[in-house]
Amino acid sequence: MGIITIERKVLEKNDELASQIRDKFKINNTFVVNIVSSPGSGKTSILERTIEKLKDKIKIAVIEGDVQTDLDAKRVERYSVPVVQIVTNGGCHLEAKLVKDALENIDLKEIRFLVIENVGNLVCPAGYDLGEDLKVLILSTTEGEDKPLKYPKMFINSSILIINKIDLLPYVDCNIENLKKNALSINPDLVVFETSCTTGEGIEKWCEWILGNIKY
Ligand code: MG
Ligand code: ZN
């Protein structure tokens, strides 16, 4: 009982901060996505392909969340976009407070599209609002068809599902139709994209969708 109460208070505080951050994004016309996935599903690779396609069209910034190291931030930095690294030192999710601190280093007035790359984890990032417009869930074909059934909260709280590594479909035990069926049974409103960062398939469609959501 005590533990439940404490956790609720933590989340209430988080939601309060998140709504302050959301107001800030609104005022600055910045479209914000919170990218969530398990480790290794390709969040940073999708981000790299996305920045490549869009960086000459809109101003992009990135907040990179990692448990340790700034390796992903270094990958993103090569594309000459502003990137702020949050190292959680073992923490398994980002919180609004961390994002708020990171934003002190980003001039939102300039930024039309902000990507927050969350820590690789399909469990608790589902419960932490970071002030984003929506959560983008990346799931790779190597992870199996049953992930939506095992981690329903993440699928319920996400608006977009990117099924990544579709180039590996011939080699892995994953039927993409079953995977989609499972995901949509949990959340029928999910918008689904299918991508491969190796062949570039699907990246264009995903980027067009982003451009459709940018507020100028
Ligand atoms: Mg990463
Ligand atoms: Zn966590």
PDB file of N, CA, C and O in Angstrom, residues 17-33 63 96 99-100 103 106 108-109 111-116 129-133 215:
ATOM      1  N   LEU A  17       4.993  18.205 -14.372  1.00  0.00           N
ATOM      2  CA  LEU A  17       6.126  18.748 -15.133  1.00  0.00           C
ATOM      3  C   LEU A  17       5.927  18.547 -16.630  1.00  0.00           C
ATOM      4  O   LEU A  17       6.208  19.432 -17.434  1.00  0.00           O
ATOM      5  N   ALA A  18       5.431  17.360 -16.993  1.00  0.00           N
ATOM      6  CA  ALA A  18       5.232  17.046 -18.409  1.00  0.00           C
ATOM      7  C   ALA A  18       4.257  18.025 -19.043  1.00  0.00           C
ATOM      8  O   ALA A  18       4.451  18.453 -20.188  1.00  0.00           O
ATOM      9  N   SER A  19       3.227  18.410 -18.302  1.00  0.00           N
ATOM     10  CA  SER A  19       2.248  19.319 -18.903  1.00  0.00           C
ATOM     11  C   SER A  19       2.848  20.725 -19.040  1.00  0.00           C
ATOM     12  O   SER A  19       2.525  21.438 -20.000  1.00  0.00           O
ATOM     13  N   GLN A  20       3.753  21.101 -18.120  1.00  0.00           N
ATOM     14  CA  GLN A  20       4.474  22.381 -18.300  1.00  0.00           C
ATOM     15  C   GLN A  20       5.341  22.347 -19.566  1.00  0.00           C
ATOM     16  O   GLN A  20       5.382  23.294 -20.343  1.00  0.00           O
ATOM     17  N   ILE A  21       6.031  21.218 -19.745  1.00  0.00           N
ATOM     18  CA  ILE A  21       6.893  21.075 -20.925  1.00  0.00           C
ATOM     19  C   ILE A  21       6.048  21.106 -22.198  1.00  0.00           C
ATOM     20  O   ILE A  21       6.394  21.733 -23.193  1.00  0.00           O
ATOM     21  N   ARG A  22       4.893  20.418 -22.142  1.00  0.00           N
ATOM     22  CA  ARG A  22       4.001  20.368 -23.317  1.00  0.00           C
ATOM     23  C   ARG A  22       3.557  21.770 -23.723  1.00  0.00           C
ATOM     24  O   ARG A  22       3.512  22.097 -24.915  1.00  0.00           O
ATOM     25  N   ASP A  23       3.252  22.613 -22.733  1.00  0.00           N
ATOM     26  CA  ASP A  23       2.884  24.000 -23.026  1.00  0.00           C
ATOM     27  C   ASP A  23       4.011  24.717 -23.761  1.00  0.00           C
ATOM     28  O   ASP A  23       3.789  25.469 -24.710  1.00  0.00           O
ATOM     29  N   LYS A  24       5.223  24.468 -23.297  1.00  0.00           N
ATOM     30  CA  LYS A  24       6.408  25.091 -23.906  1.00  0.00           C
ATOM     31  C   LYS A  24       6.549  24.659 -25.380  1.00  0.00           C
ATOM     32  O   LYS A  24       6.826  25.477 -26.251  1.00  0.00           O
ATOM     33  N   PHE A  25       6.335  23.374 -25.631  1.00  0.00           N
ATOM     34  CA  PHE A  25       6.400  22.869 -27.006  1.00  0.00           C
ATOM     35  C   PHE A  25       5.321  23.540 -27.866  1.00  0.00           C
ATOM     36  O   PHE A  25       5.577  23.925 -29.009  1.00  0.00           O
ATOM     37  N   LYS A  26       4.121  23.681 -27.302  1.00  0.00           N
ATOM     38  CA  LYS A  26       2.999  24.282 -28.040  1.00  0.00           C
ATOM     39  C   LYS A  26       3.314  25.710 -28.432  1.00  0.00           C
ATOM     40  O   LYS A  26       3.126  26.116 -29.579  1.00  0.00           O
ATOM     41  N   ILE A  27       3.795  26.488 -27.454  1.00  0.00           N
ATOM     42  CA  ILE A  27       4.108  27.898 -27.688  1.00  0.00           C
ATOM     43  C   ILE A  27       5.129  28.050 -28.810  1.00  0.00           C
ATOM     44  O   ILE A  27       5.070  28.964 -29.618  1.00  0.00           O
ATOM     45  N   ASN A  28       6.069  27.098 -28.863  1.00  0.00           N
ATOM     46  CA  ASN A  28       7.145  27.189 -29.848  1.00  0.00           C
ATOM     47  C   ASN A  28       6.843  26.460 -31.162  1.00  0.00           C
ATOM     48  O   ASN A  28       7.694  26.387 -32.045  1.00  0.00           O
ATOM     49  N   ASN A  29       5.608  25.893 -31.280  1.00  0.00           N
ATOM     50  CA  ASN A  29       5.265  25.121 -32.481  1.00  0.00           C
ATOM     51  C   ASN A  29       6.266  23.998 -32.770  1.00  0.00           C
ATOM     52  O   ASN A  29       6.675  23.804 -33.916  1.00  0.00           O
ATOM     53  N   THR A  30       6.647  23.295 -31.727  1.00  0.00           N
ATOM     54  CA  THR A  30       7.581  22.175 -31.910  1.00  0.00           C
ATOM     55  C   THR A  30       6.821  20.862 -31.808  1.00  0.00           C
ATOM     56  O   THR A  30       6.149  20.607 -30.805  1.00  0.00           O
ATOM     57  N   PHE A  31       6.905  20.070 -32.863  1.00  0.00           N
ATOM     58  CA  PHE A  31       6.283  18.737 -32.865  1.00  0.00           C
ATOM     59  C   PHE A  31       7.266  17.762 -32.207  1.00  0.00           C
ATOM     60  O   PHE A  31       8.439  17.710 -32.572  1.00  0.00           O
ATOM     61  N   VAL A  32       6.776  17.006 -31.211  1.00  0.00           N
ATOM     62  CA  VAL A  32       7.684  16.204 -30.385  1.00  0.00           C
ATOM     63  C   VAL A  32       7.252  14.743 -30.337  1.00  0.00           C
ATOM     64  O   VAL A  32       6.093  14.441 -30.033  1.00  0.00           O
ATOM     65  N   VAL A  33       8.180  13.854 -30.645  1.00  0.00           N
ATOM     66  CA  VAL A  33       7.895  12.423 -30.483  1.00  0.00           C
ATOM     67  C   VAL A  33       8.839  11.814 -29.454  1.00  0.00           C
ATOM     68  O   VAL A  33       9.987  12.220 -29.325  1.00  0.00           O
ATOM     69  N   ILE A  63      17.003  14.654 -28.213  1.00  0.00           N
ATOM     70  CA  ILE A  63      17.408  14.352 -26.840  1.00  0.00           C
ATOM     71  C   ILE A  63      17.601  12.842 -26.775  1.00  0.00           C
ATOM     72  O   ILE A  63      16.685  12.078 -27.073  1.00  0.00           O
ATOM     73  N   ALA A  96      10.162  13.411 -16.961  1.00  0.00           N
ATOM     74  CA  ALA A  96       9.948  14.782 -17.439  1.00  0.00           C
ATOM     75  C   ALA A  96      11.013  15.748 -16.904  1.00  0.00           C
ATOM     76  O   ALA A  96      11.456  16.650 -17.609  1.00  0.00           O
ATOM     77  N   VAL A  99      14.035  15.681 -19.039  1.00  0.00           N
ATOM     78  CA  VAL A  99      13.792  16.347 -20.322  1.00  0.00           C
ATOM     79  C   VAL A  99      13.790  17.864 -20.125  1.00  0.00           C
ATOM     80  O   VAL A  99      14.352  18.619 -20.919  1.00  0.00           O
ATOM     81  N   LYS A 100      13.177  18.303 -19.025  1.00  0.00           N
ATOM     82  CA  LYS A 100      13.137  19.740 -18.723  1.00  0.00           C
ATOM     83  C   LYS A 100      14.557  20.297 -18.624  1.00  0.00           C
ATOM     84  O   LYS A 100      14.859  21.359 -19.185  1.00  0.00           O
ATOM     85  N   LEU A 103      16.229  20.533 -22.002  1.00  0.00           N
ATOM     86  CA  LEU A 103      15.696  21.611 -22.846  1.00  0.00           C
ATOM     87  C   LEU A 103      16.396  22.950 -22.607  1.00  0.00           C
ATOM     88  O   LEU A 103      16.314  23.848 -23.446  1.00  0.00           O
ATOM     89  N   ILE A 106      18.544  23.679 -25.541  1.00  0.00           N
ATOM     90  CA  ILE A 106      17.973  23.686 -26.894  1.00  0.00           C
ATOM     91  C   ILE A 106      17.107  24.928 -27.072  1.00  0.00           C
ATOM     92  O   ILE A 106      16.253  25.220 -26.235  1.00  0.00           O
ATOM     93  N   LEU A 108      14.171  26.141 -28.553  1.00  0.00           N
ATOM     94  CA  LEU A 108      12.988  25.560 -29.181  1.00  0.00           C
ATOM     95  C   LEU A 108      12.382  26.446 -30.270  1.00  0.00           C
ATOM     96  O   LEU A 108      11.717  25.936 -31.175  1.00  0.00           O
ATOM     97  N   LYS A 109      12.598  27.746 -30.166  1.00  0.00           N
ATOM     98  CA  LYS A 109      12.031  28.668 -31.173  1.00  0.00           C
ATOM     99  C   LYS A 109      12.429  28.233 -32.581  1.00  0.00           C
ATOM    100  O   LYS A 109      11.666  28.361 -33.523  1.00  0.00           O
ATOM    101  N   ILE A 111      13.294  25.119 -33.457  1.00  0.00           N
ATOM    102  CA  ILE A 111      13.137  23.682 -33.705  1.00  0.00           C
ATOM    103  C   ILE A 111      11.683  23.322 -34.042  1.00  0.00           C
ATOM    104  O   ILE A 111      10.775  23.568 -33.262  1.00  0.00           O
ATOM    105  N   ARG A 112      11.482  22.736 -35.220  1.00  0.00           N
ATOM    106  CA  ARG A 112      10.130  22.312 -35.619  1.00  0.00           C
ATOM    107  C   ARG A 112       9.856  20.868 -35.216  1.00  0.00           C
ATOM    108  O   ARG A 112       8.724  20.468 -35.050  1.00  0.00           O
ATOM    109  N   PHE A 113      10.914  20.060 -35.102  1.00  0.00           N
ATOM    110  CA  PHE A 113      10.737  18.633 -34.799  1.00  0.00           C
ATOM    111  C   PHE A 113      11.770  18.205 -33.763  1.00  0.00           C
ATOM    112  O   PHE A 113      12.969  18.336 -33.998  1.00  0.00           O
ATOM    113  N   LEU A 114      11.273  17.771 -32.611  1.00  0.00           N
ATOM    114  CA  LEU A 114      12.164  17.303 -31.542  1.00  0.00           C
ATOM    115  C   LEU A 114      11.921  15.814 -31.319  1.00  0.00           C
ATOM    116  O   LEU A 114      10.784  15.381 -31.134  1.00  0.00           O
ATOM    117  N   VAL A 115      13.007  15.058 -31.345  1.00  0.00           N
ATOM    118  CA  VAL A 115      12.914  13.629 -31.091  1.00  0.00           C
ATOM    119  C   VAL A 115      13.546  13.324 -29.737  1.00  0.00           C
ATOM    120  O   VAL A 115      14.687  13.711 -29.481  1.00  0.00           O
ATOM    121  N   ILE A 116      12.770  12.668 -28.879  1.00  0.00           N
ATOM    122  CA  ILE A 116      13.317  12.194 -27.607  1.00  0.00           C
ATOM    123  C   ILE A 116      13.483  10.691 -27.742  1.00  0.00           C
ATOM    124  O   ILE A 116      12.506   9.955 -27.903  1.00  0.00           O
ATOM    125  N   ASP A 129       4.978  10.289 -18.966  1.00  0.00           N
ATOM    126  CA  ASP A 129       4.712  11.346 -19.940  1.00  0.00           C
ATOM    127  C   ASP A 129       5.909  12.292 -19.952  1.00  0.00           C
ATOM    128  O   ASP A 129       6.368  12.731 -18.891  1.00  0.00           O
ATOM    129  N   LEU A 130       6.439  12.607 -21.127  1.00  0.00           N
ATOM    130  CA  LEU A 130       7.568  13.536 -21.229  1.00  0.00           C
ATOM    131  C   LEU A 130       7.143  14.845 -21.895  1.00  0.00           C
ATOM    132  O   LEU A 130       7.976  15.628 -22.315  1.00  0.00           O
ATOM    133  N   GLY A 131       5.830  15.034 -22.041  1.00  0.00           N
ATOM    134  CA  GLY A 131       5.332  16.246 -22.682  1.00  0.00           C
ATOM    135  C   GLY A 131       5.255  16.130 -24.194  1.00  0.00           C
ATOM    136  O   GLY A 131       4.932  17.086 -24.892  1.00  0.00           O
ATOM    137  N   GLU A 132       5.533  14.934 -24.704  1.00  0.00           N
ATOM    138  CA  GLU A 132       5.547  14.712 -26.159  1.00  0.00           C
ATOM    139  C   GLU A 132       4.142  14.792 -26.760  1.00  0.00           C
ATOM    140  O   GLU A 132       3.146  14.652 -26.051  1.00  0.00           O
ATOM    141  N   ASP A 133       4.091  15.009 -28.094  1.00  0.00           N
ATOM    142  CA  ASP A 133       2.806  14.911 -28.799  1.00  0.00           C
ATOM    143  C   ASP A 133       2.357  13.460 -28.836  1.00  0.00           C
ATOM    144  O   ASP A 133       1.177  13.176 -28.669  1.00  0.00           O
ATOM    145  N   LYS A 215       4.111  21.888 -37.428  1.00  0.00           N
ATOM    146  CA  LYS A 215       3.357  23.149 -37.358  1.00  0.00           C
ATOM    147  C   LYS A 215       4.324  24.278 -37.667  1.00  0.00           C
ATOM    148  O   LYS A 215       5.383  24.360 -37.048  1.00  0.00           O
TER     149      LYS A 215
END
